[in-house]
Amino acid sequence: MSFVKKSVSTEPIVDTVFAIVRKAKEDVAKNGADVVTDATIGSLYDEQGQLVALDTCFSSLKALDNRVLAKYASAFTGNPDFCKDVYDWVLNGNSTLPHEVIATPGGTGAVDMTISECLDAGQTVILPEIAWGSYKLMAGMDSLEVENYSLFDGDAFNIKDLERACQTVMAKQDKLVIVINDPCQNPTGYSMTVDEWKQVVALLNACAKTHEVVLLNDIAYIDFAYGQEKAKDYFKVFDDIDENVAVVVSFSLSKSMTAYGMRCGAAIVMTKNEDNLRDMKNVFEKDARATWSNINNGAMAMFVDVLENHKEEYNAERRKYVALLKQRSDIFIQEAAEVGLKHYPYREGFFVTLSMDNDVRDAFHEALMKNHIYTVKVNKGIRVAVCSLSVEKTKGLAKKMKDILDQVA
Ligand code: PLP
């Protein structure tokens, strides 16, 4: 007997991050910060070990009138000025597709709204094999099955395995919903090339001959891409989608404005089929109304104020941290190459992930902790959060990890 619905698992969330974060903190309390390397935290930290909260964003928020913070949003789909500014900021002039923007509580809201409203219970969502854990949790809560695609073929995106996953799912249902978290993929740090995106669009169009196709492109980390706005060029490729394809771009202020707790983001829905676009907007609007009702008005007002009145300052401040992130990841990647520590192809972003099978991973993860190095286990790997490691802590880390790995592998 259970009071909750039968279709959900009652197992507690397996939180692979917070338990290890706690262990790292205990180690610091016992042995001192100098001894401990905490590479668990997935938010951007500065060189002094403090969470980065961009001044441009939070000064703007604090200058807002109390009534702006107090108010409901003006629409369930988000304030019109926010929706317009999100579209302009994210697409950066790289799309001519008909579109709608729906404000959501972070990227989480946009991703879950898309997979839960585009698939019926019992259908299958296509997810990357190495991915942000919430995708799988969402699928479970929405009573969906999961088909995974393997991410890499050597150092390149594994288009063949994505095609296999699509074919497997097409054999059993009339629609595809595919999640691609790019650029700055979590947890590998891979970013696809424009050519790889062209291959994806060609695959989507081939599938669209017989099936409806929804691509969910999760861009949570895009504003920390090392090429900055050049990272948005690939959106042009979406102009070639077939009528039977919709792209939902999931955007978040969590990383872009270091506003994790403000719970603000957006789903940008793009498709050539205006009837389908209208239907998606209507359903997404009802989903919003039925679940979170409306989005944090202050967060939306802050986004608009920053982009309309303080854009240069915001870009300059954010880019300072993009450069810091690059400095840290350059050190780790270069040293990993020197000592032969294997990782998934890394291009940019918050995390580097060492590649190994799950048996080695478990033993390695334990051995690292015995040596005061704290990381996060992911499927087939160990995630190193360069976003929260200082330059000093990053130096020499790859060698230490390789030495420990050699003892367990
Ligand atoms: N997508 C990925 C890949 C993430 O790593 C995260 C956060 O860690 C999110 C989306 C969504 O975060 P939020 O809901 O705070 O926007």
Coordinates of C-alpha atoms and ligand atoms in Angstrom, one line a residue:
M1 CA 0.0 0.0 0.0
S2 CA 1.2 3.5 -0.8
F3 CA -0.3 6.9 -0.8
V4 CA 1.7 8.0 -3.9
K5 CA 0.8 6.9 -7.4
K6 CA 1.9 3.5 -8.5
S7 CA 3.8 4.6 -11.5
V8 CA 6.6 6.4 -9.5
S9 CA 9.4 4.7 -7.7
T10 CA 9.5 5.5 -4.0
E11 CA 13.3 5.0 -3.7
P12 CA 15.0 8.1 -2.4
I13 CA 17.0 10.3 -4.8
V14 CA 20.5 9.0 -5.0
D15 CA 22.4 12.2 -4.6
T16 CA 25.9 11.5 -5.9
V17 CA 27.1 15.1 -5.3
F18 CA 25.9 16.3 -1.9
A19 CA 27.1 13.3 0.1
I20 CA 30.6 13.7 -1.3
V21 CA 30.5 17.5 -0.8
R22 CA 29.8 16.8 2.9
K23 CA 32.7 14.4 3.2
A24 CA 35.0 17.0 1.6
K25 CA 33.8 19.6 4.1
E26 CA 34.4 17.2 7.0
D27 CA 37.9 16.5 5.7
V28 CA 38.6 20.3 5.5
A29 CA 37.4 20.8 9.1
K30 CA 39.6 17.9 10.3
N31 CA 42.8 18.3 8.2
G32 CA 42.7 21.9 6.8
A33 CA 41.9 23.3 3.4
D34 CA 45.5 23.0 2.2
V35 CA 45.3 19.3 2.3
V36 CA 42.0 18.8 0.6
T37 CA 41.1 19.1 -3.1
D38 CA 37.3 19.5 -3.5
A39 CA 36.4 19.1 -7.2
T40 CA 32.8 18.2 -6.5
I41 CA 31.0 21.6 -6.6
G42 CA 29.3 22.2 -10.0
S43 CA 28.9 26.0 -9.6
L44 CA 31.5 28.7 -10.5
Y45 CA 33.8 29.6 -7.7
D46 CA 36.5 32.3 -7.6
E47 CA 40.1 31.9 -6.7
Q48 CA 39.3 32.6 -3.0
G49 CA 37.0 29.6 -2.8
Q50 CA 33.8 31.7 -2.9
L51 CA 30.7 31.2 -5.0
V52 CA 30.8 33.7 -7.9
A53 CA 27.7 36.0 -7.9
L54 CA 28.1 38.4 -10.8
D55 CA 27.9 42.0 -9.5
T56 CA 26.3 43.3 -12.6
C57 CA 23.3 41.0 -12.1
F58 CA 22.8 41.3 -8.4
S59 CA 23.3 45.1 -8.3
S60 CA 20.6 45.3 -10.9
L61 CA 18.3 43.0 -8.9
K62 CA 18.8 45.0 -5.7
A63 CA 18.0 48.3 -7.5
L64 CA 14.6 47.0 -8.6
D65 CA 11.5 48.5 -7.0
N66 CA 10.1 46.3 -4.2
R67 CA 6.8 46.2 -6.1
V68 CA 8.6 44.7 -9.1
L69 CA 9.9 41.9 -6.9
A70 CA 6.6 41.5 -5.2
K71 CA 4.5 41.3 -8.4
Y72 CA 3.2 38.3 -10.3
A73 CA 4.6 38.1 -13.8
S74 CA 2.3 39.6 -16.4
A75 CA 1.7 36.3 -18.3
F76 CA 2.0 32.6 -17.6
T77 CA 4.4 32.4 -20.5
G78 CA 6.6 35.1 -18.9
N79 CA 6.9 38.8 -19.3
P80 CA 6.9 39.8 -23.0
D81 CA 10.1 41.9 -22.7
F82 CA 11.9 39.0 -21.0
C83 CA 10.8 36.6 -23.7
K84 CA 12.0 38.9 -26.4
D85 CA 15.3 39.6 -24.7
V86 CA 15.9 35.9 -24.1
Y87 CA 15.3 35.1 -27.8
D88 CA 17.6 37.9 -29.0
W89 CA 20.3 37.0 -26.5
V90 CA 20.3 33.3 -27.1
L91 CA 19.8 33.1 -30.9
N92 CA 22.0 36.2 -31.5
G93 CA 20.5 36.7 -35.0
N94 CA 21.2 33.1 -36.0
S95 CA 17.6 31.9 -36.7
T96 CA 14.8 32.8 -39.0
L97 CA 12.5 30.1 -37.7
P98 CA 9.0 30.9 -36.4
H99 CA 9.3 30.7 -32.6
E100 CA 7.6 31.1 -29.2
V101 CA 9.4 31.7 -25.8
I102 CA 8.0 30.3 -22.6
A103 CA 9.6 31.4 -19.3
T104 CA 10.4 28.5 -17.0
P105 CA 11.9 27.9 -13.5
G106 CA 15.5 27.4 -14.7
G107 CA 16.5 24.9 -17.4
T108 CA 15.0 22.2 -15.3
G109 CA 11.5 23.5 -16.0
A110 CA 12.1 23.8 -19.7
V111 CA 13.5 20.3 -20.1
D112 CA 10.9 18.6 -18.0
M113 CA 8.0 20.6 -19.6
T114 CA 9.2 19.5 -23.0
I115 CA 9.7 15.8 -22.4
S116 CA 6.5 15.5 -20.2
E117 CA 4.3 17.4 -22.7
C118 CA 5.7 15.9 -25.9
L119 CA 5.6 12.2 -24.9
D120 CA 2.8 10.1 -23.4
A121 CA 3.4 7.9 -20.4
G122 CA 5.1 4.6 -21.5
Q123 CA 6.8 6.2 -24.5
T124 CA 10.6 6.5 -24.8
V125 CA 12.9 9.5 -24.5
I126 CA 16.3 9.4 -26.1
L127 CA 19.1 10.6 -23.7
P128 CA 22.9 10.8 -23.8
E129 CA 24.5 7.8 -22.1
I130 CA 26.8 10.1 -20.0
A131 CA 24.6 13.0 -18.9
W132 CA 23.2 15.3 -16.2
G133 CA 21.4 12.9 -13.8
S134 CA 18.1 14.9 -13.7
Y135 CA 17.2 13.8 -17.3
K136 CA 16.8 10.2 -16.1
L137 CA 14.9 11.3 -13.0
M138 CA 12.5 13.4 -15.1
A139 CA 11.9 10.4 -17.4
G140 CA 11.1 8.2 -14.4
M141 CA 8.7 10.8 -12.8
D142 CA 7.0 11.2 -16.2
S143 CA 6.6 7.4 -16.6
L144 CA 8.8 7.4 -19.7
E145 CA 11.3 4.7 -20.8
V146 CA 14.8 5.7 -21.8
E147 CA 16.9 4.8 -24.8
N148 CA 20.5 6.0 -24.4
Y149 CA 22.9 7.0 -27.2
S150 CA 26.6 6.7 -26.8
L151 CA 28.2 10.1 -27.0
F152 CA 31.5 9.5 -28.7
D153 CA 33.0 7.8 -31.7
G154 CA 36.7 8.4 -30.9
D155 CA 37.0 12.1 -30.3
A156 CA 33.9 13.0 -32.3
F157 CA 30.1 13.0 -31.7
N158 CA 28.7 9.6 -32.2
I159 CA 26.1 10.3 -34.9
K160 CA 25.8 6.6 -35.8
D161 CA 24.7 5.6 -32.4
L162 CA 22.2 8.5 -32.2
E163 CA 20.8 7.1 -35.5
R164 CA 20.6 3.6 -34.0
A165 CA 18.8 5.0 -31.0
C166 CA 16.3 6.8 -33.2
Q167 CA 15.6 3.7 -35.3
T168 CA 15.1 1.6 -32.2
V169 CA 12.6 4.1 -30.8
M170 CA 10.9 4.7 -34.2
A171 CA 10.1 1.0 -34.4
K172 CA 7.8 1.3 -31.3
Q173 CA 6.3 4.8 -31.4
D174 CA 5.2 7.6 -33.7
K175 CA 7.4 10.3 -32.3
L176 CA 11.0 11.1 -31.2
V177 CA 12.1 13.3 -28.4
I178 CA 15.9 13.6 -28.3
V179 CA 17.9 15.4 -25.7
I180 CA 21.3 16.9 -26.7
N181 CA 23.1 18.9 -24.1
D182 CA 25.5 21.1 -26.1
P183 CA 27.7 23.2 -26.1
C184 CA 29.8 22.7 -22.9
Q185 CA 28.2 19.3 -22.3
N186 CA 27.7 18.2 -18.7
P187 CA 29.8 16.3 -17.6
T188 CA 32.2 15.8 -20.4
G189 CA 32.9 19.4 -21.6
Y190 CA 32.4 18.4 -25.2
S191 CA 31.0 20.9 -27.7
M192 CA 29.8 19.7 -31.1
T193 CA 31.1 21.3 -34.3
V194 CA 28.8 23.0 -36.8
D195 CA 29.4 20.0 -39.1
E196 CA 28.3 17.6 -36.4
W197 CA 25.1 19.7 -35.9
K198 CA 24.5 19.5 -39.7
Q199 CA 24.7 15.7 -39.4
V200 CA 22.2 15.8 -36.6
V201 CA 19.8 18.0 -38.6
A202 CA 20.1 15.6 -41.6
L203 CA 19.3 12.7 -39.3
L204 CA 16.3 14.5 -37.7
N205 CA 15.0 15.3 -41.2
A206 CA 15.3 11.7 -42.3
C207 CA 13.4 10.6 -39.3
A208 CA 10.8 13.3 -39.9
K209 CA 9.7 11.5 -43.1
T210 CA 7.8 9.1 -41.0
H211 CA 7.8 10.4 -37.5
E212 CA 7.3 13.7 -35.6
V213 CA 10.7 14.7 -34.1
V214 CA 11.4 17.0 -31.2
L215 CA 15.0 18.0 -30.4
L216 CA 15.5 19.3 -26.9
N217 CA 18.8 21.3 -27.0
D218 CA 19.9 22.0 -23.5
I219 CA 22.3 25.0 -23.6
A220 CA 22.6 25.5 -19.8
Y221 CA 26.3 26.4 -20.0
I222 CA 26.4 28.2 -23.4
D223 CA 27.4 31.6 -22.0
F224 CA 30.6 30.0 -20.6
A225 CA 31.7 28.7 -24.0
Y226 CA 35.2 29.7 -24.7
G227 CA 34.3 31.2 -28.2
Q228 CA 31.5 33.2 -26.5
E229 CA 29.0 34.4 -29.2
K230 CA 30.6 32.3 -31.9
A231 CA 29.3 29.3 -29.9
K232 CA 25.8 30.4 -31.1
D233 CA 26.6 30.1 -34.8
Y234 CA 25.3 26.6 -35.0
F235 CA 21.7 27.7 -34.4
K236 CA 21.8 28.7 -38.1
V237 CA 21.8 25.0 -39.0
F238 CA 18.3 24.6 -37.4
D239 CA 16.9 26.8 -40.3
D240 CA 17.2 23.6 -42.4
I241 CA 14.8 21.5 -40.3
D242 CA 11.9 19.8 -41.9
E243 CA 8.3 20.8 -41.2
N244 CA 7.9 17.7 -39.1
V245 CA 10.7 18.8 -36.7
A246 CA 10.6 21.1 -33.7
V247 CA 13.6 22.3 -31.7
V248 CA 13.2 23.4 -28.1
V249 CA 16.2 25.3 -26.8
S250 CA 16.4 25.2 -23.0
F251 CA 18.1 28.3 -21.6
S252 CA 18.9 29.1 -17.9
L253 CA 19.9 32.1 -15.9
S254 CA 21.5 29.7 -13.4
K255 CA 24.9 29.7 -15.1
S256 CA 24.5 32.6 -17.5
M257 CA 23.8 35.1 -14.7
T258 CA 25.2 32.9 -11.8
A259 CA 21.5 33.1 -10.6
Y260 CA 21.1 29.4 -9.6
G261 CA 18.6 30.0 -6.8
M262 CA 16.5 32.5 -8.6
R263 CA 14.9 29.7 -10.7
C264 CA 14.6 31.4 -14.0
G265 CA 15.1 30.2 -17.6
A266 CA 13.1 29.7 -20.8
A267 CA 12.1 27.2 -23.4
I268 CA 12.5 28.6 -26.9
V269 CA 10.3 26.6 -29.3
M270 CA 11.1 26.7 -33.0
T271 CA 9.4 25.0 -35.9
K272 CA 8.4 25.8 -39.4
N273 CA 4.9 24.3 -38.9
E274 CA 2.9 27.3 -37.5
D275 CA 0.0 25.0 -36.4
N276 CA 2.3 22.8 -34.4
L277 CA 4.0 25.8 -33.0
R278 CA 0.7 27.2 -31.7
D279 CA -0.3 23.9 -30.2
M280 CA 3.1 23.6 -28.4
K281 CA 2.8 27.1 -27.0
N282 CA -0.8 26.5 -25.8
V283 CA 0.2 23.2 -24.1
F284 CA 3.3 24.6 -22.6
E285 CA 1.4 27.6 -21.3
K286 CA -1.2 25.3 -19.6
D287 CA 1.6 23.2 -18.2
A288 CA 3.2 26.4 -16.7
R289 CA -0.1 27.5 -15.3
A290 CA -0.8 24.1 -13.8
T291 CA 2.6 23.5 -12.2
W292 CA 4.5 26.7 -11.3
S293 CA 1.9 29.2 -12.5
N294 CA 4.3 32.0 -13.3
I295 CA 8.0 32.8 -13.1
N296 CA 9.9 35.0 -10.6
N297 CA 9.2 38.5 -11.7
G298 CA 12.3 40.0 -10.2
A299 CA 14.6 37.5 -12.0
M300 CA 12.9 38.3 -15.3
A301 CA 13.2 42.1 -14.7
M302 CA 16.8 41.7 -13.7
F303 CA 17.6 39.9 -17.0
V304 CA 15.9 42.6 -19.0
D305 CA 17.6 45.4 -17.1
V306 CA 21.1 43.8 -17.4
L307 CA 20.7 43.1 -21.2
E308 CA 19.1 46.5 -22.0
N309 CA 21.1 48.8 -19.7
H310 CA 24.3 47.0 -18.5
K311 CA 25.2 44.6 -21.3
E312 CA 28.8 45.6 -21.8
E313 CA 29.5 45.5 -18.1
Y314 CA 27.8 42.1 -17.8
N315 CA 29.8 40.7 -20.8
A316 CA 33.1 42.1 -19.4
E317 CA 32.4 40.6 -15.9
R318 CA 31.3 37.2 -17.2
R319 CA 34.2 37.0 -19.7
K320 CA 36.7 37.5 -16.9
Y321 CA 35.4 34.3 -15.4
V322 CA 35.3 32.5 -18.8
A323 CA 39.0 33.3 -19.0
L324 CA 39.5 32.0 -15.5
L325 CA 37.7 28.8 -16.3
K326 CA 39.8 28.4 -19.4
Q327 CA 43.0 28.9 -17.5
R328 CA 42.0 26.1 -15.1
S329 CA 40.8 23.7 -17.7
D330 CA 43.9 24.4 -19.9
I331 CA 46.2 23.4 -16.9
F332 CA 44.2 20.2 -16.2
I333 CA 44.0 19.1 -19.8
Q334 CA 47.6 19.8 -20.5
E335 CA 48.9 18.0 -17.4
A336 CA 46.5 15.1 -18.0
A337 CA 48.1 14.7 -21.5
E338 CA 51.5 14.8 -20.0
V339 CA 50.9 12.1 -17.5
G340 CA 48.5 10.0 -19.7
L341 CA 45.4 10.5 -17.7
K342 CA 42.5 9.6 -20.0
H343 CA 39.4 11.8 -20.3
Y344 CA 36.4 12.3 -22.6
P345 CA 37.0 14.8 -25.4
Y346 CA 36.9 18.2 -23.6
R347 CA 36.4 21.5 -25.4
E348 CA 35.1 23.9 -22.8
G349 CA 32.9 24.4 -19.8
F350 CA 32.5 23.6 -16.1
F351 CA 33.6 19.9 -16.0
V352 CA 36.2 17.5 -17.3
T353 CA 35.3 13.8 -17.0
L354 CA 37.9 11.0 -16.8
S355 CA 36.9 8.0 -18.8
M356 CA 36.9 4.5 -17.3
D357 CA 34.5 1.6 -16.7
N358 CA 32.3 1.6 -13.7
D359 CA 34.3 -1.0 -11.7
V360 CA 37.5 0.9 -11.9
R361 CA 35.6 4.2 -11.3
D362 CA 34.2 3.0 -7.9
A363 CA 37.6 1.8 -6.6
F364 CA 39.3 4.9 -8.0
H365 CA 36.7 7.3 -6.4
E366 CA 37.3 5.7 -3.0
A367 CA 41.1 5.8 -3.3
L368 CA 40.9 9.5 -4.3
M369 CA 39.0 10.3 -1.2
K370 CA 41.6 8.5 0.9
N371 CA 44.0 10.9 -0.6
H372 CA 41.8 13.9 0.2
I373 CA 40.6 14.4 -3.4
Y374 CA 36.9 14.6 -3.8
T375 CA 35.1 14.2 -7.2
V376 CA 31.8 13.0 -8.5
K377 CA 31.0 9.6 -10.0
V378 CA 29.2 9.7 -13.3
N379 CA 28.3 6.9 -15.7
K380 CA 31.6 5.5 -17.0
G381 CA 33.7 8.3 -15.5
I382 CA 34.8 10.6 -12.7
R383 CA 33.8 14.2 -13.0
V384 CA 36.3 16.9 -12.1
A385 CA 34.6 20.3 -11.5
V386 CA 37.2 22.7 -12.8
C387 CA 34.6 25.4 -12.3
S388 CA 35.2 25.4 -8.5
L389 CA 38.9 24.5 -8.3
S390 CA 41.4 27.3 -7.9
V391 CA 44.3 27.5 -10.3
E392 CA 46.6 26.5 -7.5
K393 CA 44.5 23.4 -6.7
T394 CA 44.3 22.5 -10.4
K395 CA 48.1 22.5 -10.8
G396 CA 49.5 19.0 -10.3
L397 CA 46.1 17.5 -9.8
A398 CA 46.2 15.4 -13.0
K399 CA 49.5 13.7 -11.9
K400 CA 48.2 13.0 -8.4
M401 CA 45.1 11.4 -9.9
K402 CA 47.1 9.4 -12.4
D403 CA 49.3 8.0 -9.6
I404 CA 46.3 7.0 -7.6
L405 CA 44.6 5.4 -10.6
D406 CA 47.7 3.4 -11.4
Q407 CA 47.5 1.9 -7.9
V408 CA 43.8 0.8 -8.4
A409 CA 43.5 -0.1 -12.1
Ligands
PLP1 N1 21.1 21.2 -17.8 C1 22.2 20.8 -17.3 C2 23.1 20.0 -18.2 C3 22.6 21.2 -16.0 O1 23.8 20.7 -15.6 C4 21.8 22.0 -15.3 C5 22.2 22.3 -13.9 O2 23.0 21.8 -13.3 C6 20.6 22.4 -15.8 C7 20.2 22.0 -17.1 C8 19.5 23.2 -15.1 O3 19.8 23.9 -14.1 P1 18.7 25.0 -13.7 O4 17.4 24.3 -13.5 O5 19.2 25.6 -12.4 O6 18.6 26.0 -14.8

